[in-house]
GROMACS .gro file of C-alpha atoms in nm:
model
  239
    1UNK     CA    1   0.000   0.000   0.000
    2UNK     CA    2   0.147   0.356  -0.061
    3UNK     CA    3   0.152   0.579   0.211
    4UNK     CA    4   0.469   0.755   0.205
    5UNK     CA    5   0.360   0.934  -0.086
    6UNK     CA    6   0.078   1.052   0.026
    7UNK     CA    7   0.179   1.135   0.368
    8UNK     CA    8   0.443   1.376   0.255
    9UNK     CA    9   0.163   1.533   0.044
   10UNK     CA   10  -0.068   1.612   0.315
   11UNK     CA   11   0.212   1.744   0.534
   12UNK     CA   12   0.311   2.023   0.194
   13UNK     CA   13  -0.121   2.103   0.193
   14UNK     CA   14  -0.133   2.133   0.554
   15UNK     CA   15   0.172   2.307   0.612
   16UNK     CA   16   0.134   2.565   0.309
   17UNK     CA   17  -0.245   2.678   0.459
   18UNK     CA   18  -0.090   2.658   0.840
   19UNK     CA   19   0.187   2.910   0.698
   20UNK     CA   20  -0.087   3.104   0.455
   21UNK     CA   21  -0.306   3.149   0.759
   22UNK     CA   22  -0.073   3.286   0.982
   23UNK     CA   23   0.130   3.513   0.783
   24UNK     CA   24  -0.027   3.814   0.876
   25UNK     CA   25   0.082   3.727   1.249
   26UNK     CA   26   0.433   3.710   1.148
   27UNK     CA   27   0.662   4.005   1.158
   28UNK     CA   28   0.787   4.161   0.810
   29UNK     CA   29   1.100   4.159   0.889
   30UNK     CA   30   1.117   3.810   0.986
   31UNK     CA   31   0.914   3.693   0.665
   32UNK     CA   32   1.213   3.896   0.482
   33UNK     CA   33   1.455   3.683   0.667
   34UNK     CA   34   1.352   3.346   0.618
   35UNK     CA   35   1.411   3.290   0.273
   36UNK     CA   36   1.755   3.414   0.314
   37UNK     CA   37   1.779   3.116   0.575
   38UNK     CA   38   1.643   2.865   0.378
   39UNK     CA   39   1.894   3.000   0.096
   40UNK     CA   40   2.154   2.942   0.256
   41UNK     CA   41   2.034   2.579   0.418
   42UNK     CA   42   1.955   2.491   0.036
   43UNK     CA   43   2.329   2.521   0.001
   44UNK     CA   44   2.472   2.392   0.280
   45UNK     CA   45   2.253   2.037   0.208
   46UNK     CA   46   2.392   2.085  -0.137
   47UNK     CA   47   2.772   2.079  -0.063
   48UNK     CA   48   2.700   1.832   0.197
   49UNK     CA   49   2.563   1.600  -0.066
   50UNK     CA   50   2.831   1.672  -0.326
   51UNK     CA   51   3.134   1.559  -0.131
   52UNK     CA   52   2.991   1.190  -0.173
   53UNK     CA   53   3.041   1.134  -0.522
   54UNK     CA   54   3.257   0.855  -0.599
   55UNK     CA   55   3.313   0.940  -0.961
   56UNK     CA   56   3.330   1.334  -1.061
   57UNK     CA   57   3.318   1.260  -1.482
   58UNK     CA   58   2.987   1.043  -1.410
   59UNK     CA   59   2.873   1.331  -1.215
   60UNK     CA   60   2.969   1.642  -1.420
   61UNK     CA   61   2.852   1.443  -1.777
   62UNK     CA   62   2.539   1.376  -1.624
   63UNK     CA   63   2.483   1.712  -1.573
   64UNK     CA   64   2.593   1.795  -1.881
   65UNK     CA   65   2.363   1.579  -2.096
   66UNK     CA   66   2.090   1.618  -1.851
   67UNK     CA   67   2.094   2.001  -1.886
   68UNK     CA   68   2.097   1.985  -2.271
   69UNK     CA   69   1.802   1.739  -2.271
   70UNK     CA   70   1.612   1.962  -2.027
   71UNK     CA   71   1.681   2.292  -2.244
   72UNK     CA   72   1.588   2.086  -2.569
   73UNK     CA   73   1.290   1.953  -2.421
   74UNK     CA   74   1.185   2.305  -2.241
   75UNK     CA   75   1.137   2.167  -1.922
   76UNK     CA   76   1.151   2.519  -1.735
   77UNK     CA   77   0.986   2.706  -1.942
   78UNK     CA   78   0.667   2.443  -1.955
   79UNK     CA   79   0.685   2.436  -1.582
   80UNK     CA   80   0.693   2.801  -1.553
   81UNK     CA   81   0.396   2.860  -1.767
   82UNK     CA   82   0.239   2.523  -1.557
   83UNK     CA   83   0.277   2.749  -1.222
   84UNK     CA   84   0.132   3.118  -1.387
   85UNK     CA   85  -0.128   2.938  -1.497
   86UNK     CA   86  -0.205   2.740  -1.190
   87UNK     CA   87  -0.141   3.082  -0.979
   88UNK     CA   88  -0.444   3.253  -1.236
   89UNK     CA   89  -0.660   3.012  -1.207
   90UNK     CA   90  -0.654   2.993  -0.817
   91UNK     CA   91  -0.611   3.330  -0.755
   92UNK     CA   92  -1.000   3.378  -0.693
   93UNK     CA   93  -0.961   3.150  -0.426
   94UNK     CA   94  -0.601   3.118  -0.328
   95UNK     CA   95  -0.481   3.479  -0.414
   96UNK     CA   96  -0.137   3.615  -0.433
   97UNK     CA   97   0.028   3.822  -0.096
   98UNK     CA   98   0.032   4.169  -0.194
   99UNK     CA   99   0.329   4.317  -0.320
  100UNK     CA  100   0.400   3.976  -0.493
  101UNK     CA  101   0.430   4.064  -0.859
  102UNK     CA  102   0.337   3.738  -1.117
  103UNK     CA  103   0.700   3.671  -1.241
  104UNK     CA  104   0.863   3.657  -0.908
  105UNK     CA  105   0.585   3.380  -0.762
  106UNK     CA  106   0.629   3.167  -1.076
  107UNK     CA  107   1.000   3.161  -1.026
  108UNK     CA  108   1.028   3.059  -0.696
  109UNK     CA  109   0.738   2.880  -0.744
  110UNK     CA  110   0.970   2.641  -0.979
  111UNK     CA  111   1.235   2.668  -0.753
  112UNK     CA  112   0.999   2.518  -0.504
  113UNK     CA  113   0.852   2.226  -0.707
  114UNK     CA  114   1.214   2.101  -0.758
  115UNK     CA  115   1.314   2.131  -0.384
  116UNK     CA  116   1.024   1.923  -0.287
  117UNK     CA  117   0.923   1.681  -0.574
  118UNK     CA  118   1.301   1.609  -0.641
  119UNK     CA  119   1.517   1.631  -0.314
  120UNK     CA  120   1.714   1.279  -0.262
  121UNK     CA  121   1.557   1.175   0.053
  122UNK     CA  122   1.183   1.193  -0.172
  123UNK     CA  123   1.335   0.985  -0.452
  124UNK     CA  124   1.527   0.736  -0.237
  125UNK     CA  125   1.226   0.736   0.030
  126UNK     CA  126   0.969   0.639  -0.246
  127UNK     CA  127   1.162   0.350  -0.404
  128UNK     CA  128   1.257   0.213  -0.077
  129UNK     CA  129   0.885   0.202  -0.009
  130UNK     CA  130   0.813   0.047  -0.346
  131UNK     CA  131   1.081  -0.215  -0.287
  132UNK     CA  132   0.989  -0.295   0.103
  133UNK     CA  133   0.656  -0.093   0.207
  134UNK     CA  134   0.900   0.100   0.424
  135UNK     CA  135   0.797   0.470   0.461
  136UNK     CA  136   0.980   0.615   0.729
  137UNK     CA  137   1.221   0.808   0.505
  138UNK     CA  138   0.935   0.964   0.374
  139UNK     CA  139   0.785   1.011   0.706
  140UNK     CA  140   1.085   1.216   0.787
  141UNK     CA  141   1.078   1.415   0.505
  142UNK     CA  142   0.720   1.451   0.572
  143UNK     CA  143   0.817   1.632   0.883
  144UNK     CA  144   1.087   1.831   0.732
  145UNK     CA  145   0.820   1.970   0.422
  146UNK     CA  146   0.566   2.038   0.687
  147UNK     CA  147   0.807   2.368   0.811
  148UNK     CA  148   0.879   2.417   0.500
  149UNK     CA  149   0.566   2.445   0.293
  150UNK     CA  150   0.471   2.641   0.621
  151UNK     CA  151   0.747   2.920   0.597
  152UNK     CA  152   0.727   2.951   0.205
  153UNK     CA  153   0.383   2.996   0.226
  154UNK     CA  154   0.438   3.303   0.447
  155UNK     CA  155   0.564   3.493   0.180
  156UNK     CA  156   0.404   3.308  -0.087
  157UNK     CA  157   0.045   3.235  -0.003
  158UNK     CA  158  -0.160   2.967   0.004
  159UNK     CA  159  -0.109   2.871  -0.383
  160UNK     CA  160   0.236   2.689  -0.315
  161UNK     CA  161  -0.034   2.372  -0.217
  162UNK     CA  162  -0.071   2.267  -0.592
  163UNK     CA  163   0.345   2.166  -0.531
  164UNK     CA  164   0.179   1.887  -0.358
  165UNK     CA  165   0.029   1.756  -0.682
  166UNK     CA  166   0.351   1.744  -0.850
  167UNK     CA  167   0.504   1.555  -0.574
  168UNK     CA  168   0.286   1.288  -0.548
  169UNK     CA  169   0.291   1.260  -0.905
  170UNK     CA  170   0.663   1.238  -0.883
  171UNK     CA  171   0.694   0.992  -0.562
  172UNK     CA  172   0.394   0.759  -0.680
  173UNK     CA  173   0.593   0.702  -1.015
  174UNK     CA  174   0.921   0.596  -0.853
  175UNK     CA  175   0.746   0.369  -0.621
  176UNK     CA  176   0.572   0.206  -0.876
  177UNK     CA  177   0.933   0.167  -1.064
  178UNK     CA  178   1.104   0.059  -0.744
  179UNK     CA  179   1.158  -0.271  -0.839
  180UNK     CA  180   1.329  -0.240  -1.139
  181UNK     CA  181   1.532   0.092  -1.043
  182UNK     CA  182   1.675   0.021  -0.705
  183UNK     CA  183   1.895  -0.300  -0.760
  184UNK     CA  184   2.115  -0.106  -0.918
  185UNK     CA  185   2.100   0.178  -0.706
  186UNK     CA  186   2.424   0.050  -0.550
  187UNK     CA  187   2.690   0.254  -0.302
  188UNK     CA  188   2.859   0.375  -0.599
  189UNK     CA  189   2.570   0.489  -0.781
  190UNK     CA  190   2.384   0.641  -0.479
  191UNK     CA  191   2.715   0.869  -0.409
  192UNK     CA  192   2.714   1.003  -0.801
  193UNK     CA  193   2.318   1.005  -0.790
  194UNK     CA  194   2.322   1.224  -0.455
  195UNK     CA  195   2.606   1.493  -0.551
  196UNK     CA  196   2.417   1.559  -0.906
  197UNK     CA  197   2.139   1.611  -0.608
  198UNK     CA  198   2.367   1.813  -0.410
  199UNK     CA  199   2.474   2.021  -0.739
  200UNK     CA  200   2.080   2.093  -0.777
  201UNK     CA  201   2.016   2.210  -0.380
  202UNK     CA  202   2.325   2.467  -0.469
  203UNK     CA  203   2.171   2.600  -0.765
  204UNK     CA  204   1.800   2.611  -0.567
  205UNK     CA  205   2.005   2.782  -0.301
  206UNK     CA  206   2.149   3.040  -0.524
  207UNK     CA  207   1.820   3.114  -0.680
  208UNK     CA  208   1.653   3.145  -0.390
  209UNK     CA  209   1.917   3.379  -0.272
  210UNK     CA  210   1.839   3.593  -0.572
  211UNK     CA  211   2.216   3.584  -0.649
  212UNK     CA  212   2.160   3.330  -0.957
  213UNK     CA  213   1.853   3.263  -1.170
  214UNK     CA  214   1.938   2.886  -1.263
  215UNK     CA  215   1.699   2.681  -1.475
  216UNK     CA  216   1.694   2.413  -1.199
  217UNK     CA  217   1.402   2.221  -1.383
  218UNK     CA  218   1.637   2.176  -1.666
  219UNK     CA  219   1.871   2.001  -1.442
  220UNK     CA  220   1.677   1.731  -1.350
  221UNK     CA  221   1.712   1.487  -1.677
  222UNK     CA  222   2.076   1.452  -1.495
  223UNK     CA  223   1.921   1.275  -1.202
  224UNK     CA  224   1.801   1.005  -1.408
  225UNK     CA  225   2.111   0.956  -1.685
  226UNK     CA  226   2.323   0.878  -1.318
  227UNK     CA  227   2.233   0.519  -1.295
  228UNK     CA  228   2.357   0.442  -1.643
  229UNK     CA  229   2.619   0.665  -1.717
  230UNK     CA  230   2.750   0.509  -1.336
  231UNK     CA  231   2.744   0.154  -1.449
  232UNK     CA  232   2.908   0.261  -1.819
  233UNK     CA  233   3.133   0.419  -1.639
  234UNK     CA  234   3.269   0.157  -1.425
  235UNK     CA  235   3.256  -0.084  -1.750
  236UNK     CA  236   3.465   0.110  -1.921
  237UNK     CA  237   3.682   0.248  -1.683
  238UNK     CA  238   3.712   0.007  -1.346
  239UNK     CA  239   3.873   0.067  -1.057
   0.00000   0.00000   0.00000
């Protein structure tokens, strides 16, 4: 039975209308401080995640040809167009904080949808329950996207719910695909398949910051070209 999946949902709807609700409670200044925080957290998970790769090539290739597919394929710019028109079509009932111009929500809006829907604790939890029925992983990350969803939601309102769609979407599929994924999910492919991760939190960090706008959608392709380019890799070239 899935119930990671759907846990961790919940805990994004619930905490995004816990953090809607009480953002007029919360001081200015402190809703101007948090992302800056959660900037900087976004990078610090990110470096922590790169120092485990076990091959760099396998790593920086992946990114390479996963970036290319993504800008071929237009992945930001659907997803982007995906979040204005989600925003315009809630914003009767879920509107906008004022002072919140269109362009900025749908940009952090995408930031948002990759730092939940494709963080490596979601994608490891959800084929570990698809494998085993185990969901604690994504009970923990449950926890974890509960604050979360309820400090973004300060700033950006209520709408940063729908995020919960696209994560379920994203966790159902992998633990459907368990099975044949994670067997060859080994150490060695885990370490390469969390610092392309880690490479993504940096760049979600940075745009959250404001400092860069990466295309972070167009980055994920990379996550999924790990597993093979790991095991060509290590065919090729052994240790």
């Amino acid at each position: 039975m899935m119930l990671g999946p759907i846990i961790n949902s919940c805990a994004i709807i619930v905490g995004g209308l816990l953090g809607a609700g009480l953002a007029k409670f919360i001081p200015k200044r402190l809703q101007q401080g948090l992302p800056a925080t959660f900037a900087l957290a976004s990078v610090a998970i990110g470096v922590t995640m790169i120092i485990k790769e076990h091959n760099l090539p396998v790593v920086v290739l992946s990114l390479i040809f996963g970036t290319a597919l993504g800008e071929l394929l237009y992945f930001e710019a659907g997803v982007s167009k995906g979040a204005a028109f989600i925003q315009q079509k809630m914003n009767r009932f879920l509107p906008m904080p004022r002072g919140l111009g269109k362009s900025e929500f749908s940009q952090q809006f995408t930031a948002l949808i990759v730092l939940f829907g494709a963080s490596g604790l979601g994608v490891i939890g959800a084929m570990t329950e698809g494998l085993n029925g185990d969901y604690k992983l994504l009970l923990v990350k449950s926890m974890m996207d509960l604050v979360t969803a309820m400090i973004f939601a300060i700033g950006l309102g209520p709408g940063i719910i729908m995020i919960a769609v696209v994560q379920f979407t994203v966790q159902a599929s992998l633990f459907l695909l368990a099975k044949p994924i994670l067997p060859y999910m080994d150490a060695v492919t885990y370490a390469n398949f969390s610092a392309v991760g880690g490479i993504i939190m940096l760049a979600i960090g940075l745009r959250i910051a404001k400092i860069m706008n990466f295309a972070v959608v167009n980055f994920l392709p990379a996550l999924f070209l790990v597993l093979p380019l790991s095991h060509l890799w290590r065919h090729f070239f052994p240790d």
